[in-house]
Protein backbone atom coordinates (compact mmCIF):
# COMPACT_ATOMS: atom_id res chain seq x y z
CA UNK A 1 0.00 0.00 0.00
CA UNK A 2 1.18 3.51 -0.80
CA UNK A 3 2.68 5.31 2.17
CA UNK A 4 0.57 8.31 3.11
CA UNK A 5 2.33 9.08 6.38
CA UNK A 6 4.02 12.44 6.80
CA UNK A 7 5.82 13.12 10.09
CA UNK A 8 4.37 16.60 10.60
CA UNK A 9 0.84 15.16 10.58
CA UNK A 10 1.43 13.07 13.71
CA UNK A 11 -0.42 15.32 16.14
CA UNK A 12 -3.44 15.79 13.87
CA UNK A 13 -3.49 12.10 13.12
CA UNK A 14 -3.68 11.04 16.74
CA UNK A 15 -6.52 13.50 17.32
CA UNK A 16 -8.40 12.33 14.22
CA UNK A 17 -8.14 8.65 15.05
CA UNK A 18 -8.74 8.98 18.77
CA UNK A 19 -12.46 8.32 18.71
CA UNK A 20 -13.83 7.56 15.26
CA UNK A 21 -17.32 6.96 16.62
CA UNK A 22 -17.63 10.62 17.51
CA UNK A 23 -16.55 12.00 14.16
CA UNK A 24 -18.54 14.80 12.56
CA UNK A 25 -20.12 14.28 9.13
CA UNK A 26 -17.97 16.85 7.45
CA UNK A 27 -14.34 17.72 7.98
CA UNK A 28 -12.47 20.50 6.24
CA UNK A 29 -8.71 20.26 5.91
CA UNK A 30 -7.13 23.58 5.04
CA UNK A 31 -3.55 24.72 4.69
CA UNK A 32 -0.89 25.84 2.27
CA UNK A 33 -0.31 23.99 -1.02
CA UNK A 34 2.26 21.24 -0.57
CA UNK A 35 1.69 20.58 3.10
CA UNK A 36 0.11 17.19 2.40
CA UNK A 37 -3.59 17.80 3.05
CA UNK A 38 -4.72 15.50 0.27
CA UNK A 39 -2.49 12.71 1.53
CA UNK A 40 -3.86 13.19 5.01
CA UNK A 41 -7.44 13.05 3.69
CA UNK A 42 -6.70 9.89 1.72
CA UNK A 43 -4.95 8.24 4.64
CA UNK A 44 -7.91 9.07 6.85
CA UNK A 45 -10.48 7.80 4.35
CA UNK A 46 -8.59 4.52 3.97
CA UNK A 47 -8.35 4.21 7.73
CA UNK A 48 -12.09 4.85 8.18
CA UNK A 49 -12.99 2.23 5.60
CA UNK A 50 -10.48 -0.37 6.79
CA UNK A 51 -12.13 -3.46 8.28
CA UNK A 52 -9.44 -4.13 10.88
CA UNK A 53 -7.17 -1.18 11.61
CA UNK A 54 -3.95 -1.87 13.48
CA UNK A 55 -2.71 0.71 15.97
CA UNK A 56 -4.61 3.58 14.43
CA UNK A 57 -3.55 2.75 10.88
CA UNK A 58 -5.34 0.96 8.07
CA UNK A 59 -4.20 -2.67 7.93
CA UNK A 60 -3.38 -2.63 4.22
CA UNK A 61 -4.49 -6.24 3.70
CA UNK A 62 -8.26 -6.40 4.26
CA UNK A 63 -10.73 -6.43 1.37
CA UNK A 64 -11.43 -2.73 1.84
CA UNK A 65 -7.77 -1.69 1.83
CA UNK A 66 -7.12 -3.82 -1.25
CA UNK A 67 -10.06 -2.38 -3.14
CA UNK A 68 -8.91 1.16 -2.41
CA UNK A 69 -5.37 0.34 -3.52
CA UNK A 70 -6.84 -1.08 -6.74
CA UNK A 71 -8.86 2.10 -7.22
CA UNK A 72 -12.34 0.56 -7.07
CA UNK A 73 -13.78 0.68 -3.59
CA UNK A 74 -17.55 1.18 -3.88
CA UNK A 75 -17.75 3.15 -0.61
CA UNK A 76 -14.91 5.52 -1.43
CA UNK A 77 -15.73 8.57 -3.50
CA UNK A 78 -13.03 10.96 -4.67
CA UNK A 79 -14.17 14.10 -6.47
CA UNK A 80 -11.76 16.36 -8.29
CA UNK A 81 -12.09 18.56 -11.41
CA UNK A 82 -12.29 16.48 -14.57
CA UNK A 83 -9.25 16.41 -16.79
CA UNK A 84 -8.38 19.79 -18.31
CA UNK A 85 -11.11 21.46 -16.28
CA UNK A 86 -10.68 23.75 -13.33
CA UNK A 87 -14.00 23.39 -11.64
CA UNK A 88 -15.94 20.73 -9.81
CA UNK A 89 -19.34 20.79 -11.45
CA UNK A 90 -22.82 20.40 -9.99
CA UNK A 91 -23.11 17.06 -11.78
CA UNK A 92 -20.15 15.83 -9.77
CA UNK A 93 -21.50 16.92 -6.39
CA UNK A 94 -24.93 15.50 -7.30
CA UNK A 95 -23.15 12.23 -7.98
CA UNK A 96 -21.63 12.40 -4.48
CA UNK A 97 -25.11 12.93 -3.10
CA UNK A 98 -26.50 10.00 -5.09
CA UNK A 99 -23.75 7.66 -3.99
CA UNK A 100 -24.00 8.67 -0.36
CA UNK A 101 -27.71 7.80 -0.38
CA UNK A 102 -26.89 4.25 -1.43
CA UNK A 103 -26.30 1.59 1.18
CA UNK A 104 -22.68 0.97 2.01
CA UNK A 105 -21.29 -2.12 0.27
CA UNK A 106 -18.51 -3.18 2.57
CA UNK A 107 -17.38 -0.93 5.35
CA UNK A 108 -20.73 0.10 6.83
CA UNK A 109 -19.95 3.68 5.94
CA UNK A 110 -19.02 5.78 2.95
CA UNK A 111 -16.33 8.38 2.67
CA UNK A 112 -16.19 11.15 0.08
CA UNK A 113 -13.24 13.46 -0.53
CA UNK A 114 -13.73 16.75 -2.37
CA UNK A 115 -10.42 18.04 -3.68
CA UNK A 116 -9.75 20.88 -4.02
CA UNK A 117 -12.96 22.07 -2.41
CA UNK A 118 -12.55 25.66 -3.65
CA UNK A 119 -12.96 24.39 -7.22
CA UNK A 120 -16.66 23.83 -6.69
CA UNK A 121 -18.66 26.36 -8.65
CA UNK A 122 -21.64 28.04 -7.00
CA UNK A 123 -24.13 25.39 -8.10
CA UNK A 124 -21.87 22.56 -7.01
CA UNK A 125 -21.37 24.19 -3.61
CA UNK A 126 -25.13 24.66 -3.21
CA UNK A 127 -25.80 21.06 -3.99
CA UNK A 128 -23.10 19.95 -1.55
CA UNK A 129 -24.66 22.21 1.06
CA UNK A 130 -27.88 20.21 0.84
CA UNK A 131 -25.94 17.06 1.72
CA UNK A 132 -24.18 18.81 4.59
CA UNK A 133 -27.49 20.07 5.94
CA UNK A 134 -28.97 16.58 6.04
CA UNK A 135 -26.06 14.20 5.99
CA UNK A 136 -27.00 10.58 5.33
CA UNK A 137 -26.04 8.40 8.28
CA UNK A 138 -22.55 6.98 8.67
CA UNK A 139 -21.07 9.02 5.91
CA UNK A 140 -18.13 11.30 6.15
CA UNK A 141 -17.33 14.04 3.71
CA UNK A 142 -13.80 15.40 3.70
CA UNK A 143 -13.17 18.71 1.99
CA UNK A 144 -9.62 19.71 1.19
CA UNK A 145 -8.62 23.27 0.38
CA UNK A 146 -5.60 25.51 0.18
CA UNK A 147 -7.88 28.52 -0.32
CA UNK A 148 -10.29 28.43 2.54
CA UNK A 149 -11.35 32.04 1.96
CA UNK A 150 -12.79 30.98 -1.41
CA UNK A 151 -15.28 28.61 0.22
CA UNK A 152 -18.79 29.85 1.00
CA UNK A 153 -19.38 30.55 4.68
CA UNK A 154 -22.42 28.27 4.59
CA UNK A 155 -20.19 25.32 3.69
CA UNK A 156 -17.44 26.20 6.16
CA UNK A 157 -19.86 26.59 9.03
CA UNK A 158 -21.07 23.02 8.58
CA UNK A 159 -17.62 21.46 8.75
CA UNK A 160 -15.19 20.81 11.54
CA UNK A 161 -12.16 22.78 10.42
CA UNK A 162 -8.71 21.34 10.80
CA UNK A 163 -5.74 23.38 9.66
CA UNK A 164 -2.75 21.46 8.47
CA UNK A 165 0.30 23.55 9.24
CA UNK A 166 3.74 23.71 7.73
CA UNK A 167 6.42 21.69 9.51
CA UNK A 168 9.35 23.62 10.92
CA UNK A 169 12.27 24.03 8.55
CA UNK A 170 14.49 21.31 10.06
CA UNK A 171 11.80 18.66 9.91
CA UNK A 172 10.86 19.67 6.36
CA UNK A 173 14.48 19.67 5.20
CA UNK A 174 15.30 16.31 6.75
CA UNK A 175 12.14 14.77 5.31
CA UNK A 176 13.01 16.11 1.86
CA UNK A 177 16.54 14.74 2.08
CA UNK A 178 15.18 11.36 3.13
CA UNK A 179 12.90 11.24 0.09
CA UNK A 180 15.49 12.47 -2.39
CA UNK A 181 18.97 11.03 -2.04
CA UNK A 182 20.48 13.61 -4.41
CA UNK A 183 19.40 16.59 -2.30
CA UNK A 184 21.95 18.03 0.12
CA UNK A 185 21.17 20.40 2.96
CA UNK A 186 21.69 23.61 0.94
CA UNK A 187 19.65 22.26 -1.91
CA UNK A 188 16.84 21.31 0.44
CA UNK A 189 16.88 24.79 1.99
CA UNK A 190 16.70 26.51 -1.39
CA UNK A 191 13.90 24.26 -2.67
CA UNK A 192 11.91 24.80 0.50
CA UNK A 193 12.33 28.55 0.13
CA UNK A 194 10.97 28.46 -3.42
CA UNK A 195 8.08 26.35 -2.15
CA UNK A 196 7.19 28.70 0.70
CA UNK A 197 8.29 26.04 3.19
CA UNK A 198 5.94 23.34 1.93
CA UNK A 199 7.78 20.00 1.66
CA UNK A 200 5.62 18.28 -0.96
CA UNK A 201 5.71 21.32 -3.19
CA UNK A 202 9.49 21.43 -2.79
CA UNK A 203 9.61 17.80 -3.84
CA UNK A 204 7.50 18.45 -6.91
CA UNK A 205 9.70 21.43 -7.85
CA UNK A 206 12.66 19.09 -7.75
CA UNK A 207 10.85 16.56 -9.92
CA UNK A 208 10.06 19.28 -12.45
CA UNK A 209 13.70 20.38 -12.41
CA UNK A 210 12.73 23.75 -11.06
CA UNK A 211 16.32 25.03 -11.09
CA UNK A 212 16.05 25.57 -14.84
CA UNK A 213 12.63 27.15 -14.54
CA UNK A 214 14.00 29.44 -11.86
CA UNK A 215 16.80 30.65 -14.16
CA UNK A 216 14.22 31.35 -16.85
CA UNK A 217 12.06 33.28 -14.39
CA UNK A 218 15.09 35.32 -13.30
CA UNK A 219 15.84 36.08 -16.95
CA UNK A 220 12.22 37.06 -17.51
CA UNK A 221 11.95 39.53 -14.64
CA UNK A 222 15.30 41.10 -15.46
CA UNK A 223 14.45 41.26 -19.18
CA UNK A 224 11.15 42.99 -18.42
CA UNK A 225 12.82 45.37 -15.97
CA UNK A 226 15.41 46.31 -18.60
CA UNK A 227 12.66 46.67 -21.21
CA UNK A 228 14.26 43.98 -23.32
CA UNK A 229 11.57 41.30 -23.09
CA UNK A 230 8.09 41.04 -24.48
CA UNK A 231 5.23 41.06 -21.93
CA UNK A 232 2.91 38.72 -23.74
CA UNK A 233 5.58 36.12 -24.60
CA UNK A 234 6.69 36.15 -20.99
CA UNK A 235 3.12 35.92 -19.63
CA UNK A 236 2.45 33.03 -21.98
CA UNK A 237 5.53 31.19 -20.71
CA UNK A 238 4.49 31.78 -17.11
CA UNK A 239 1.00 30.50 -17.77
CA UNK A 240 2.44 27.32 -19.27
CA UNK A 241 4.81 26.87 -16.33
CA UNK A 242 1.95 27.46 -13.90
CA UNK A 243 0.83 30.97 -12.98
CA UNK A 244 0.64 30.29 -9.26
CA UNK A 245 4.10 28.75 -9.12
CA UNK A 246 5.61 31.66 -11.04
CA UNK A 247 3.91 34.22 -8.82
CA UNK A 248 5.03 32.39 -5.72
CA UNK A 249 8.57 32.45 -7.01
CA UNK A 250 8.14 36.16 -7.82
CA UNK A 251 7.12 36.73 -4.20
CA UNK A 252 10.34 35.04 -3.11
CA UNK A 253 12.26 37.20 -5.57
CA UNK A 254 10.66 40.32 -4.11
CA UNK A 255 11.54 39.15 -0.60
CA UNK A 256 15.15 38.83 -1.79
CA UNK A 257 15.02 42.27 -3.31
CA UNK A 258 13.64 43.76 -0.10
CA UNK A 259 16.38 42.08 1.95
CA UNK A 260 19.06 43.36 -0.42
CA UNK A 261 17.63 46.88 -0.44
CA UNK A 262 17.46 46.95 3.34
CA UNK A 263 21.00 45.63 3.62
CA UNK A 264 22.20 48.27 1.14
CA UNK A 265 20.49 51.00 3.12
CA UNK A 266 22.15 49.73 6.28
CA UNK A 267 25.41 49.19 4.35
CA UNK A 268 25.68 45.58 5.48
CA UNK A 269 25.44 44.02 2.04
CA UNK A 270 28.27 41.55 2.72
CA UNK A 271 26.01 39.59 4.94
CA UNK A 272 22.82 38.44 3.21
CA UNK A 273 21.50 35.25 4.68
CA UNK A 274 18.61 33.26 3.29
CA UNK A 275 18.10 34.49 -0.26
CA UNK A 276 15.87 32.34 -2.44
CA UNK A 277 17.86 33.38 -5.49
CA UNK A 278 21.43 33.38 -4.27
CA UNK A 279 22.71 34.80 -7.61
CA UNK A 280 21.18 38.14 -6.67
CA UNK A 281 23.70 38.67 -3.88
CA UNK A 282 26.42 39.26 -6.48
CA UNK A 283 24.44 40.51 -9.47
CA UNK A 284 21.00 42.05 -9.19
CA UNK A 285 20.38 41.75 -12.95
CA UNK A 286 18.22 44.85 -12.72
CA UNK A 287 18.59 48.41 -14.01
CA UNK A 288 20.80 50.44 -11.69
CA UNK A 289 18.49 52.58 -9.62
CA UNK A 290 17.76 53.22 -6.00
CA UNK A 291 14.86 51.02 -5.01
CA UNK A 292 12.09 52.38 -2.88
CA UNK A 293 11.23 49.96 -0.07
CA UNK A 294 7.63 51.09 0.23
CA UNK A 295 7.06 50.42 -3.48
CA UNK A 296 8.68 47.01 -3.18
CA UNK A 297 6.35 46.08 -0.33
CA UNK A 298 3.36 47.38 -2.28
CA UNK A 299 4.32 45.30 -5.28
CA UNK A 300 4.68 42.22 -3.05
CA UNK A 301 1.12 42.84 -1.89
CA UNK A 302 -0.02 43.01 -5.52
CA UNK A 303 1.56 39.60 -6.07
CA UNK A 304 -0.15 38.00 -3.11
CA UNK A 305 -3.51 39.55 -4.07
CA UNK A 306 -3.03 38.29 -7.62
CA UNK A 307 -2.39 34.77 -6.39
CA UNK A 308 -5.71 34.88 -4.58
CA UNK A 309 -7.42 35.88 -7.83
CA UNK A 310 -6.01 32.97 -9.78
CA UNK A 311 -8.67 30.59 -8.70
CA UNK A 312 -11.53 32.73 -9.89
CA UNK A 313 -12.60 32.17 -13.48
CA UNK A 314 -10.48 34.84 -15.14
CA UNK A 315 -7.96 35.33 -17.87
CA UNK A 316 -4.62 34.29 -16.37
CA UNK A 317 -2.70 35.73 -19.30
CA UNK A 318 -4.16 39.18 -18.73
CA UNK A 319 -3.44 38.99 -15.02
CA UNK A 320 0.18 37.96 -15.62
CA UNK A 321 0.67 40.65 -18.26
CA UNK A 322 -0.73 43.26 -15.91
CA UNK A 323 1.72 42.20 -13.19
CA UNK A 324 4.66 42.33 -15.59
CA UNK A 325 3.64 45.78 -16.84
CA UNK A 326 3.48 46.99 -13.25
CA UNK A 327 6.85 45.40 -12.55
CA UNK A 328 8.40 47.27 -15.46
CA UNK A 329 6.79 50.49 -14.24
CA UNK A 330 8.29 49.93 -10.80
CA UNK A 331 11.76 49.44 -12.22
CA UNK A 332 11.47 52.36 -14.65
CA UNK A 333 10.05 55.01 -12.33
ZN1 LIG B 1 -7.64 -2.74 6.08
PDB file of C-alpha atoms in Angstrom, residues 19-145:
ATOM      1  CA  UNK A  19     -12.455   8.317  18.706  1.00  0.00           C
ATOM      2  CA  UNK A  20     -13.829   7.562  15.263  1.00  0.00           C
ATOM      3  CA  UNK A  21     -17.318   6.963  16.623  1.00  0.00           C
ATOM      4  CA  UNK A  22     -17.626  10.617  17.513  1.00  0.00           C
ATOM      5  CA  UNK A  23     -16.547  12.000  14.162  1.00  0.00           C
ATOM      6  CA  UNK A  24     -18.540  14.801  12.557  1.00  0.00           C
ATOM      7  CA  UNK A  25     -20.121  14.278   9.134  1.00  0.00           C
ATOM      8  CA  UNK A  26     -17.968  16.848   7.454  1.00  0.00           C
ATOM      9  CA  UNK A  27     -14.337  17.717   7.976  1.00  0.00           C
ATOM     10  CA  UNK A  28     -12.472  20.499   6.235  1.00  0.00           C
ATOM     11  CA  UNK A  29      -8.714  20.259   5.914  1.00  0.00           C
ATOM     12  CA  UNK A  30      -7.134  23.579   5.042  1.00  0.00           C
ATOM     13  CA  UNK A  31      -3.547  24.719   4.690  1.00  0.00           C
ATOM     14  CA  UNK A  32      -0.890  25.840   2.270  1.00  0.00           C
ATOM     15  CA  UNK A  33      -0.309  23.993  -1.017  1.00  0.00           C
ATOM     16  CA  UNK A  34       2.263  21.237  -0.567  1.00  0.00           C
ATOM     17  CA  UNK A  35       1.685  20.583   3.104  1.00  0.00           C
ATOM     18  CA  UNK A  36       0.110  17.189   2.402  1.00  0.00           C
ATOM     19  CA  UNK A  37      -3.587  17.797   3.047  1.00  0.00           C
ATOM     20  CA  UNK A  38      -4.720  15.496   0.269  1.00  0.00           C
ATOM     21  CA  UNK A  39      -2.489  12.710   1.528  1.00  0.00           C
ATOM     22  CA  UNK A  40      -3.861  13.190   5.014  1.00  0.00           C
ATOM     23  CA  UNK A  41      -7.435  13.055   3.690  1.00  0.00           C
ATOM     24  CA  UNK A  42      -6.704   9.889   1.715  1.00  0.00           C
ATOM     25  CA  UNK A  43      -4.949   8.243   4.639  1.00  0.00           C
ATOM     26  CA  UNK A  44      -7.907   9.069   6.849  1.00  0.00           C
ATOM     27  CA  UNK A  45     -10.478   7.800   4.347  1.00  0.00           C
ATOM     28  CA  UNK A  46      -8.593   4.522   3.973  1.00  0.00           C
ATOM     29  CA  UNK A  47      -8.352   4.213   7.733  1.00  0.00           C
ATOM     30  CA  UNK A  48     -12.089   4.852   8.176  1.00  0.00           C
ATOM     31  CA  UNK A  49     -12.992   2.233   5.602  1.00  0.00           C
ATOM     32  CA  UNK A  50     -10.478  -0.373   6.785  1.00  0.00           C
ATOM     33  CA  UNK A  51     -12.128  -3.461   8.284  1.00  0.00           C
ATOM     34  CA  UNK A  52      -9.440  -4.131  10.881  1.00  0.00           C
ATOM     35  CA  UNK A  53      -7.175  -1.177  11.606  1.00  0.00           C
ATOM     36  CA  UNK A  54      -3.950  -1.873  13.484  1.00  0.00           C
ATOM     37  CA  UNK A  55      -2.711   0.708  15.972  1.00  0.00           C
ATOM     38  CA  UNK A  56      -4.610   3.584  14.427  1.00  0.00           C
ATOM     39  CA  UNK A  57      -3.545   2.748  10.879  1.00  0.00           C
ATOM     40  CA  UNK A  58      -5.341   0.963   8.066  1.00  0.00           C
ATOM     41  CA  UNK A  59      -4.205  -2.666   7.928  1.00  0.00           C
ATOM     42  CA  UNK A  60      -3.378  -2.633   4.216  1.00  0.00           C
ATOM     43  CA  UNK A  61      -4.489  -6.238   3.704  1.00  0.00           C
ATOM     44  CA  UNK A  62      -8.256  -6.397   4.257  1.00  0.00           C
ATOM     45  CA  UNK A  63     -10.727  -6.429   1.372  1.00  0.00           C
ATOM     46  CA  UNK A  64     -11.433  -2.735   1.838  1.00  0.00           C
ATOM     47  CA  UNK A  65      -7.771  -1.695   1.827  1.00  0.00           C
ATOM     48  CA  UNK A  66      -7.118  -3.816  -1.248  1.00  0.00           C
ATOM     49  CA  UNK A  67     -10.064  -2.378  -3.139  1.00  0.00           C
ATOM     50  CA  UNK A  68      -8.911   1.160  -2.412  1.00  0.00           C
ATOM     51  CA  UNK A  69      -5.373   0.336  -3.522  1.00  0.00           C
ATOM     52  CA  UNK A  70      -6.840  -1.077  -6.736  1.00  0.00           C
ATOM     53  CA  UNK A  71      -8.862   2.097  -7.216  1.00  0.00           C
ATOM     54  CA  UNK A  72     -12.341   0.563  -7.069  1.00  0.00           C
ATOM     55  CA  UNK A  73     -13.776   0.681  -3.591  1.00  0.00           C
ATOM     56  CA  UNK A  74     -17.550   1.183  -3.885  1.00  0.00           C
ATOM     57  CA  UNK A  75     -17.753   3.154  -0.611  1.00  0.00           C
ATOM     58  CA  UNK A  76     -14.913   5.516  -1.432  1.00  0.00           C
ATOM     59  CA  UNK A  77     -15.734   8.575  -3.499  1.00  0.00           C
ATOM     60  CA  UNK A  78     -13.031  10.955  -4.669  1.00  0.00           C
ATOM     61  CA  UNK A  79     -14.174  14.096  -6.466  1.00  0.00           C
ATOM     62  CA  UNK A  80     -11.756  16.364  -8.285  1.00  0.00           C
ATOM     63  CA  UNK A  81     -12.089  18.560 -11.413  1.00  0.00           C
ATOM     64  CA  UNK A  82     -12.289  16.477 -14.566  1.00  0.00           C
ATOM     65  CA  UNK A  83      -9.253  16.406 -16.790  1.00  0.00           C
ATOM     66  CA  UNK A  84      -8.378  19.785 -18.311  1.00  0.00           C
ATOM     67  CA  UNK A  85     -11.112  21.460 -16.279  1.00  0.00           C
ATOM     68  CA  UNK A  86     -10.676  23.748 -13.334  1.00  0.00           C
ATOM     69  CA  UNK A  87     -14.003  23.390 -11.645  1.00  0.00           C
ATOM     70  CA  UNK A  88     -15.939  20.733  -9.810  1.00  0.00           C
ATOM     71  CA  UNK A  89     -19.345  20.792 -11.450  1.00  0.00           C
ATOM     72  CA  UNK A  90     -22.824  20.404  -9.995  1.00  0.00           C
ATOM     73  CA  UNK A  91     -23.109  17.057 -11.777  1.00  0.00           C
ATOM     74  CA  UNK A  92     -20.152  15.832  -9.774  1.00  0.00           C
ATOM     75  CA  UNK A  93     -21.503  16.918  -6.391  1.00  0.00           C
ATOM     76  CA  UNK A  94     -24.930  15.496  -7.304  1.00  0.00           C
ATOM     77  CA  UNK A  95     -23.151  12.232  -7.980  1.00  0.00           C
ATOM     78  CA  UNK A  96     -21.632  12.401  -4.481  1.00  0.00           C
ATOM     79  CA  UNK A  97     -25.109  12.927  -3.097  1.00  0.00           C
ATOM     80  CA  UNK A  98     -26.500   9.996  -5.091  1.00  0.00           C
ATOM     81  CA  UNK A  99     -23.748   7.660  -3.994  1.00  0.00           C
ATOM     82  CA  UNK A 100     -23.996   8.670  -0.357  1.00  0.00           C
ATOM     83  CA  UNK A 101     -27.708   7.803  -0.379  1.00  0.00           C
ATOM     84  CA  UNK A 102     -26.892   4.247  -1.430  1.00  0.00           C
ATOM     85  CA  UNK A 103     -26.299   1.594   1.183  1.00  0.00           C
ATOM     86  CA  UNK A 104     -22.684   0.968   2.011  1.00  0.00           C
ATOM     87  CA  UNK A 105     -21.294  -2.120   0.266  1.00  0.00           C
ATOM     88  CA  UNK A 106     -18.512  -3.180   2.575  1.00  0.00           C
ATOM     89  CA  UNK A 107     -17.376  -0.930   5.348  1.00  0.00           C
ATOM     90  CA  UNK A 108     -20.727   0.099   6.830  1.00  0.00           C
ATOM     91  CA  UNK A 109     -19.951   3.683   5.935  1.00  0.00           C
ATOM     92  CA  UNK A 110     -19.020   5.781   2.954  1.00  0.00           C
ATOM     93  CA  UNK A 111     -16.326   8.384   2.674  1.00  0.00           C
ATOM     94  CA  UNK A 112     -16.192  11.147   0.084  1.00  0.00           C
ATOM     95  CA  UNK A 113     -13.240  13.461  -0.528  1.00  0.00           C
ATOM     96  CA  UNK A 114     -13.733  16.749  -2.374  1.00  0.00           C
ATOM     97  CA  UNK A 115     -10.419  18.036  -3.684  1.00  0.00           C
ATOM     98  CA  UNK A 116      -9.753  20.885  -4.022  1.00  0.00           C
ATOM     99  CA  UNK A 117     -12.962  22.073  -2.415  1.00  0.00           C
ATOM    100  CA  UNK A 118     -12.547  25.657  -3.648  1.00  0.00           C
ATOM    101  CA  UNK A 119     -12.957  24.392  -7.216  1.00  0.00           C
ATOM    102  CA  UNK A 120     -16.656  23.825  -6.691  1.00  0.00           C
ATOM    103  CA  UNK A 121     -18.659  26.356  -8.649  1.00  0.00           C
ATOM    104  CA  UNK A 122     -21.642  28.035  -7.004  1.00  0.00           C
ATOM    105  CA  UNK A 123     -24.132  25.391  -8.101  1.00  0.00           C
ATOM    106  CA  UNK A 124     -21.871  22.563  -7.006  1.00  0.00           C
ATOM    107  CA  UNK A 125     -21.368  24.188  -3.610  1.00  0.00           C
ATOM    108  CA  UNK A 126     -25.127  24.656  -3.206  1.00  0.00           C
ATOM    109  CA  UNK A 127     -25.802  21.058  -3.992  1.00  0.00           C
ATOM    110  CA  UNK A 128     -23.098  19.952  -1.548  1.00  0.00           C
ATOM    111  CA  UNK A 129     -24.657  22.213   1.057  1.00  0.00           C
ATOM    112  CA  UNK A 130     -27.877  20.207   0.837  1.00  0.00           C
ATOM    113  CA  UNK A 131     -25.939  17.056   1.719  1.00  0.00           C
ATOM    114  CA  UNK A 132     -24.177  18.813   4.587  1.00  0.00           C
ATOM    115  CA  UNK A 133     -27.489  20.068   5.941  1.00  0.00           C
ATOM    116  CA  UNK A 134     -28.974  16.583   6.044  1.00  0.00           C
ATOM    117  CA  UNK A 135     -26.059  14.199   5.992  1.00  0.00           C
ATOM    118  CA  UNK A 136     -27.000  10.583   5.331  1.00  0.00           C
ATOM    119  CA  UNK A 137     -26.039   8.400   8.285  1.00  0.00           C
ATOM    120  CA  UNK A 138     -22.552   6.982   8.669  1.00  0.00           C
ATOM    121  CA  UNK A 139     -21.072   9.017   5.906  1.00  0.00           C
ATOM    122  CA  UNK A 140     -18.125  11.304   6.149  1.00  0.00           C
ATOM    123  CA  UNK A 141     -17.332  14.044   3.708  1.00  0.00           C
ATOM    124  CA  UNK A 142     -13.797  15.398   3.704  1.00  0.00           C
ATOM    125  CA  UNK A 143     -13.174  18.711   1.994  1.00  0.00           C
ATOM    126  CA  UNK A 144      -9.619  19.707   1.185  1.00  0.00           C
ATOM    127  CA  UNK A 145      -8.623  23.268   0.378  1.00  0.00           C
TER     128      UNK A 145
END
